[in-house]
Amino acid sequence: MKQLLDYADILIAAPSYLGWLWAADKFCKKFLGASKKNELLFIFLSFCGSLFMDIVSRRYAVLYILSLVLNPINPIFFMALVLLLFRSDREKRILAASMLMMTVRLAGNFCASFLSCLLLFFRHTVKKIPDPLLTEWENGVINGIGYCFVIYVVCWMTKNLEPVFCGRRGRWYAILAIPLLVIIIVSDVAGWCASNGIMVRSGGGMGLYYDQIFSHAGFLVLAVLAMSLAGVYVFGMNRIYLEQEKNGRYHAQIAVYKMLAEQHSRSERLRHDMKNHIIALSALSRNKEWEKMDDYLKNMGGVALDTGEDMTGNRAVDALLYQKRKQAEEKNIKWECDVQMPKEGYVNEFDLCILFGNILDNALEACERLSSGENCFIDICAEPVKKCFLIEVKNSMDRTEKYTEGATNKENVHEHGIGLLNVGDVVNKYNGVVKTEAQKGIFGISILMPFPDTAHDIQTTV
């Protein structure tokens, strides 16, 4: 019985620690992927290894150094488990492991230090104990509550960090992981110092109680600062990445727009000279100069622009829709288009090309990801409605594909969600609103932009 009391804190915290491993497994499964067997193996090895080494290190002090290396919470062992048992890119696995290790340390230390300070303060102030000490049972309960807090934080990360783990380059994951690993090392060094008697002191002469309070407060402040810096760094880096991708795609769209404008210019010159071309062709026909006539027609075909059925009244949009319709036809995608541009022309051609171009690029990509043989379609409708310009596009998509916050779960696509961000920028420029939804294998996006005289209150125009 006495031996069990020696391990009371370990036994009390064990269920909560198992819960943390379950949350960590779900985090890795969502962002990295793994088989059911490897998931169970990850939890089993982590839990049993931690429990075994904690007990061994207390019973046989000579193995203390060995326990530091083999303890699953230790970065080396935990990182190895994540790298071996989960899939995805190596850099991505390193980042996931770094985030989990950092979370269990910082969130756990924060909660444990805060509760320890409260309990010591209660003992000293209310119970009037001069130098209160925490028992093994109390340490176990505090550690268990700390792991419960860690579970909550990991579940929040699993829900909100999808933009960080989707469609980035391996080098970006590695850069993001380095500062997190530094935080882990600093936290481990501080923990090792505290466990070996090197604590933040009250300055001497104030007693053991104040030494403990100052030590726990030091850990509390360190955890808060580290968590704040880590959060700012991760989300800040993600924001910088998105802005860089948006700028790169934006400049690429400028080049495409210039190409379309040049193509339209050539087409207009052809239409303007059509009367002269007809006279020349008639003369060649009368003289039966068939070879010259054939060459002449080929030259005309080189500059002609087939606008097809997508006549919107806006030349740039006509050219863009023509290009996208050709791509859809080549991939056997059913194309329906009914676009009526507002006469006022308050949306400039470049912004219109960004809207239609990004939306249709995403629609074509979604149709391409469907299995061969499935019915694919793209349905485009745009028209003035009351005092607004309404754009609605629907397209087929994979029923198993998830859609979250303007981005799908495309694999290895670096432009993940960037197109819809560009669309959002243009819509915001005109004080409009965007609505997206995905259900039953159909993705839909609706854009409503008010005319200038109603931009101050879009809700009254719908």
XYZ file of C-alpha atoms in Angstrom, residues 143-332:
190
model
C -1.438 17.352 -13.083
C -4.672 15.588 -14.047
C -6.528 18.897 -14.295
C -3.600 20.279 -16.267
C -3.911 17.456 -18.812
C -7.660 18.142 -19.066
C -6.836 21.739 -19.958
C -4.305 20.487 -22.514
C -6.992 18.242 -24.045
C -9.239 21.282 -24.476
C -6.435 23.279 -26.135
C -5.552 20.410 -28.512
C -9.217 19.983 -29.496
C -9.379 23.728 -30.226
C -6.225 23.448 -32.341
C -7.687 20.491 -34.240
C -10.714 22.592 -35.118
C -8.971 25.874 -35.977
C -5.544 25.054 -37.428
C -6.717 23.533 -40.713
C -5.587 26.596 -42.750
C -2.054 26.177 -41.340
C -1.764 22.507 -42.346
C -3.401 22.602 -45.788
C -1.544 23.050 -49.068
C 1.735 24.534 -47.818
C 5.241 23.738 -49.032
C 7.505 21.494 -46.964
C 10.043 24.251 -46.426
C 7.364 26.473 -44.922
C 6.444 23.781 -42.356
C 10.107 23.419 -41.376
C 10.536 27.188 -40.871
C 7.391 27.276 -38.755
C 8.562 24.354 -36.565
C 11.996 25.756 -35.616
C 10.834 28.463 -33.116
C 8.379 25.985 -31.578
C 11.220 23.511 -30.967
C 13.225 26.298 -29.314
C 10.284 27.007 -26.987
C 10.136 23.294 -26.121
C 13.844 23.214 -25.254
C 13.563 26.328 -23.062
C 10.541 24.854 -21.288
C 12.351 21.539 -20.696
C 15.428 23.296 -19.328
C 13.263 25.365 -16.966
C 11.436 22.227 -15.816
C 14.694 20.369 -15.252
C 16.059 23.270 -13.211
C 12.930 23.410 -11.058
C 12.975 19.639 -10.436
C 16.597 19.880 -9.287
C 16.061 22.709 -6.820
C 16.995 25.612 -9.078
C 13.892 27.767 -8.704
C 12.973 31.417 -8.848
C 13.578 32.643 -5.306
C 11.864 35.348 -3.317
C 15.163 37.047 -2.569
C 16.012 35.203 0.619
C 14.653 35.417 4.152
C 10.973 35.080 3.158
C 10.625 31.343 3.694
C 9.752 28.257 1.697
C 6.184 29.408 1.036
C 7.235 32.519 -0.888
C 9.957 30.576 -2.698
C 7.293 28.184 -4.010
C 4.950 31.039 -4.908
C 7.686 32.864 -6.824
C 8.733 29.658 -8.612
C 5.191 28.781 -9.727
C 4.530 32.407 -10.700
C 7.689 32.371 -12.803
C 6.472 29.279 -14.657
C 3.059 30.908 -15.061
C 4.502 34.056 -16.643
C 6.866 32.021 -18.855
C 3.991 29.849 -20.101
C 1.751 32.845 -20.874
C 4.483 34.687 -22.759
C 5.546 31.588 -24.693
C 1.959 30.694 -25.672
C 1.301 34.273 -26.797
C 4.473 34.418 -28.874
C 3.786 30.999 -30.415
C 0.216 31.974 -31.345
C 1.263 35.291 -32.881
C 4.069 33.579 -34.799
C 1.980 30.705 -36.208
C -1.008 32.789 -37.294
C 1.200 35.678 -38.395
C 3.281 33.408 -40.617
C 0.114 31.900 -42.057
C -1.193 35.381 -42.855
C 2.087 36.359 -44.531
C 1.986 33.169 -46.623
C -1.560 33.862 -47.801
C -0.716 37.450 -48.707
C 2.320 36.328 -50.729
C 0.262 33.720 -52.574
C -2.489 36.239 -53.249
C -0.021 38.746 -54.669
C 1.604 36.100 -56.880
C -1.716 34.960 -58.274
C -2.893 38.551 -58.649
C 0.067 39.442 -60.860
C -0.466 36.277 -62.902
C -4.055 37.363 -63.481
C -2.840 40.752 -64.677
C -0.765 39.000 -67.332
C -3.756 36.896 -68.404
C -5.942 39.993 -68.574
C -3.419 41.778 -70.783
C -3.339 38.750 -73.082
C -7.140 38.759 -73.328
C -7.160 42.499 -74.020
C -4.640 42.036 -76.834
C -6.689 39.189 -78.246
C -9.784 41.386 -78.254
C -7.893 44.212 -79.875
C -6.822 41.920 -82.685
C -10.366 40.623 -83.039
C -11.755 44.152 -83.256
C -9.239 45.058 -85.939
C -10.358 41.988 -87.868
C -14.026 42.930 -87.605
C -13.252 46.501 -88.622
C -11.446 45.296 -91.752
C -13.977 42.558 -92.537
C -15.415 44.478 -95.518
C -11.985 44.748 -97.101
C -11.322 41.074 -96.383
C -14.553 40.082 -98.132
C -13.584 42.133 -101.202
C -10.161 40.483 -101.300
C -11.619 36.977 -100.920
C -14.168 37.633 -103.663
C -11.385 38.690 -106.028
C -9.379 35.538 -105.239
C -12.488 33.427 -105.776
C -13.265 34.975 -109.163
C -9.685 34.404 -110.307
C -9.796 30.830 -108.926
C -6.647 31.399 -106.911
C -7.565 28.705 -104.400
C -4.176 28.353 -102.722
C -3.902 32.088 -102.072
C -7.481 32.099 -100.855
C -6.720 29.211 -98.473
C -3.661 31.027 -97.074
C -5.683 34.192 -96.684
C -8.363 32.364 -94.679
C -5.724 30.749 -92.482
C -4.272 34.164 -91.682
C -7.725 35.420 -90.779
C -8.299 32.382 -88.536
C -5.135 33.179 -86.630
C -6.567 36.437 -85.347
C -10.244 35.585 -85.227
C -11.897 35.270 -81.847
C -14.757 32.828 -81.556
C -16.897 34.275 -78.794
C -19.282 31.346 -79.003
C -22.453 31.631 -76.996
C -21.113 33.697 -74.087
C -22.015 37.190 -75.318
C -22.289 39.320 -72.184
C -21.770 42.806 -73.571
C -18.345 43.032 -71.941
C -15.468 42.105 -74.242
C -13.028 41.016 -71.549
C -15.617 38.812 -69.820
C -16.642 37.344 -73.197
C -13.051 36.360 -73.878
C -12.584 34.848 -70.426
C -15.821 32.869 -70.591
C -14.860 31.630 -74.045
C -11.517 30.315 -72.731
C -13.124 28.618 -69.723
C -15.908 27.124 -71.867
C -13.304 25.603 -74.180
C -11.521 24.058 -71.188
C -14.821 22.629 -69.921
C -15.680 21.137 -73.310
C -12.255 19.490 -73.560
C -12.910 17.790 -70.209
C -16.527 16.787 -71.014
